[in-house]
Structures are given as C-alpha cells and as structure tokens.
C-alpha cells in the first residue's frame, strides 16, 4: 500500500468519529486533511517532518497534553516543533477507537470553548 493511501485511510478513521461532533467540517491545513469547527482546527495530519508517520495532531490544552503524554507515552507524544502549541501528537496505530473518540470530543470542547471566549471578549 502506498503511503498516501495509508494516510488517507488512517484519516478516514478520524473522520468517522470527528464528523459526528456538532459543526465539524472536513477541510485541509497546509495541504493535509483536517477537521475544523467554526473555522478552527480540531485535528489534522501533521505537516511538520518531526512528527512520526501515521500520526495525528489534535488540539488540546497544555495540561491535557502533558497528562496524556505522561500516562500513555506509547500513544501520545510531542516533538519540539509542537511544544508552543496547544496540541498533542497521537500515534493512530496505537490509539483505540474509544480513546480516539474521547480525544476528538476533548478537542472539540477545547476549540468551541476557546472560540466562545474569544467572541465574548470582543464584545
């Protein structure tokens, strides 16, 4: 199987769960498949070369990222390029369907809460 097909099929698993969340749309980010809500990324395939193959970038706050990496380093990780961003890298081959669903729900909550707070501040 070519790397492109592998990545596409891995992302279809992400879409299966992510597209069930309110307001989520298929999109792209730096030419890679992504899921967005209110124009904000919740998950995408990484474009930076430091990420391992078959990984997913998922938006979560720094505390959640640190807890996930500390508790399940075989599934979740972070590379120096991503340290300043509220996200966690996830090994798709290691994450269970229930954990992936939970992670995407958490990302959805993080992004929608952040968007709501931004709108409230701008009023």
CSV table of C-alpha atoms in Angstrom, one decimal:
chain,number,residue,atom,x,y,z
A,1,UNK,CA,0.0,0.0,0.0
A,2,UNK,CA,1.4,3.4,-0.9
A,3,UNK,CA,2.0,6.0,2.0
A,4,UNK,CA,-0.7,8.2,0.5
A,5,UNK,CA,-3.4,5.5,0.7
A,6,UNK,CA,-2.3,4.6,4.2
A,7,UNK,CA,-2.5,8.2,5.5
A,8,UNK,CA,-5.9,8.7,3.8
A,9,UNK,CA,-7.3,5.5,5.3
A,10,UNK,CA,-5.9,6.5,8.7
A,11,UNK,CA,-7.6,9.9,8.5
A,12,UNK,CA,-10.9,8.2,7.4
A,13,UNK,CA,-10.9,6.6,10.9
A,14,UNK,CA,-10.5,10.1,12.4
A,15,UNK,CA,-13.3,11.4,10.2
A,16,UNK,CA,-15.6,8.6,11.2
A,17,UNK,CA,-15.7,9.9,14.8
A,18,UNK,CA,-15.0,13.6,14.3
A,19,UNK,CA,-17.7,14.2,11.7
A,20,UNK,CA,-20.3,13.1,14.4
A,21,UNK,CA,-19.4,16.1,16.5
A,22,UNK,CA,-21.6,19.3,16.1
A,23,UNK,CA,-20.4,21.7,13.5
A,24,UNK,CA,-17.3,19.7,12.4
A,25,UNK,CA,-16.3,20.1,8.7
A,26,UNK,CA,-13.7,18.3,6.5
A,27,UNK,CA,-11.0,20.7,5.4
A,28,UNK,CA,-7.3,20.9,4.9
A,29,UNK,CA,-4.4,22.5,6.7
A,30,UNK,CA,-1.1,23.1,5.0
A,31,UNK,CA,-2.4,20.7,2.3
A,32,UNK,CA,-3.1,17.9,4.7
A,33,UNK,CA,-6.6,16.5,5.7
A,34,UNK,CA,-8.1,18.3,8.7
A,35,UNK,CA,-11.3,18.6,10.7
A,36,UNK,CA,-12.4,22.0,11.8
A,37,UNK,CA,-15.2,23.6,13.8
A,38,UNK,CA,-16.0,27.3,13.4
A,39,UNK,CA,-13.0,27.5,11.1
A,40,UNK,CA,-10.6,26.3,13.8
A,41,UNK,CA,-8.7,23.1,13.5
A,42,UNK,CA,-9.5,20.3,15.9
A,43,UNK,CA,-7.4,17.6,14.3
A,44,UNK,CA,-5.2,17.2,11.2
A,45,UNK,CA,-2.4,15.1,9.8
A,46,UNK,CA,0.9,16.7,10.7
A,47,UNK,CA,2.8,18.6,8.1
A,48,UNK,CA,6.0,19.1,10.1
A,49,UNK,CA,8.7,16.4,9.3
A,50,UNK,CA,9.4,15.8,13.0
A,51,UNK,CA,6.1,14.0,13.5
A,52,UNK,CA,6.2,10.2,13.2
A,53,UNK,CA,4.4,8.6,10.2
A,54,UNK,CA,0.8,7.7,10.8
A,55,UNK,CA,0.3,10.4,13.5
A,56,UNK,CA,-2.4,12.9,14.1
A,57,UNK,CA,-2.2,16.4,15.6
A,58,UNK,CA,-5.1,17.1,17.9
A,59,UNK,CA,-5.8,20.4,19.6
A,60,UNK,CA,-6.0,20.1,23.4
A,61,UNK,CA,-4.8,22.4,26.2
A,62,UNK,CA,-1.3,22.0,27.6
A,63,UNK,CA,-2.4,20.3,30.8
A,64,UNK,CA,-4.4,17.6,28.9
A,65,UNK,CA,-1.4,17.1,26.5
A,66,UNK,CA,1.0,16.7,29.4
A,67,UNK,CA,-1.3,14.3,31.2
A,68,UNK,CA,-1.8,12.2,28.1
A,69,UNK,CA,1.9,12.0,27.3
A,70,UNK,CA,2.8,11.1,30.9
A,71,UNK,CA,0.2,8.4,31.2
A,72,UNK,CA,0.3,6.8,27.7
A,73,UNK,CA,3.7,7.7,26.1
A,74,UNK,CA,3.3,4.8,23.6
A,75,UNK,CA,0.2,6.5,22.2
A,76,UNK,CA,0.7,10.3,22.8
A,77,UNK,CA,3.8,12.3,22.3
A,78,UNK,CA,5.1,15.8,21.5
A,79,UNK,CA,8.1,17.0,19.4
A,80,UNK,CA,10.0,20.3,20.0
A,81,UNK,CA,8.2,22.0,17.0
A,82,UNK,CA,4.9,21.5,18.7
A,83,UNK,CA,5.8,22.5,22.3
A,84,UNK,CA,4.5,26.0,22.0
A,85,UNK,CA,1.1,24.9,20.5
A,86,UNK,CA,-1.8,23.5,22.5
A,87,UNK,CA,-1.9,20.1,20.8
A,88,UNK,CA,-0.8,16.5,21.2
A,89,UNK,CA,0.6,14.1,18.6
A,90,UNK,CA,-1.2,10.8,18.5
A,91,UNK,CA,0.0,7.5,17.0
A,92,UNK,CA,-3.0,6.4,15.1
A,93,UNK,CA,-1.8,2.8,15.0
A,94,UNK,CA,-1.7,2.7,18.9
A,95,UNK,CA,-4.8,4.6,19.8
A,96,UNK,CA,-8.0,2.7,20.4
A,97,UNK,CA,-11.3,3.7,18.8
A,98,UNK,CA,-12.7,4.7,22.2
A,99,UNK,CA,-9.6,6.8,23.1
A,100,UNK,CA,-9.7,8.4,19.7
A,101,UNK,CA,-13.3,9.3,20.1
A,102,UNK,CA,-12.7,10.7,23.5
A,103,UNK,CA,-9.7,12.7,22.3
A,104,UNK,CA,-11.7,14.3,19.4
A,105,UNK,CA,-14.5,15.1,21.8
A,106,UNK,CA,-12.0,16.8,24.0
A,107,UNK,CA,-10.5,18.7,21.1
A,108,UNK,CA,-14.0,19.8,20.0
A,109,UNK,CA,-14.7,21.1,23.5
A,110,UNK,CA,-11.4,22.9,23.7
A,111,UNK,CA,-11.8,24.7,20.4
A,112,UNK,CA,-15.5,25.6,20.8
A,113,UNK,CA,-14.8,26.9,24.3
A,114,UNK,CA,-11.9,28.9,23.0
A,115,UNK,CA,-14.0,30.3,20.2
A,116,UNK,CA,-16.8,31.3,22.6
A,117,UNK,CA,-14.4,33.0,24.9
A,118,UNK,CA,-12.9,35.0,22.1
A,119,UNK,CA,-16.3,36.2,20.9
A,120,UNK,CA,-17.3,37.2,24.4
A,121,UNK,CA,-14.1,39.2,24.9
A,122,UNK,CA,-14.6,41.1,21.6
A,123,UNK,CA,-18.0,42.4,22.6
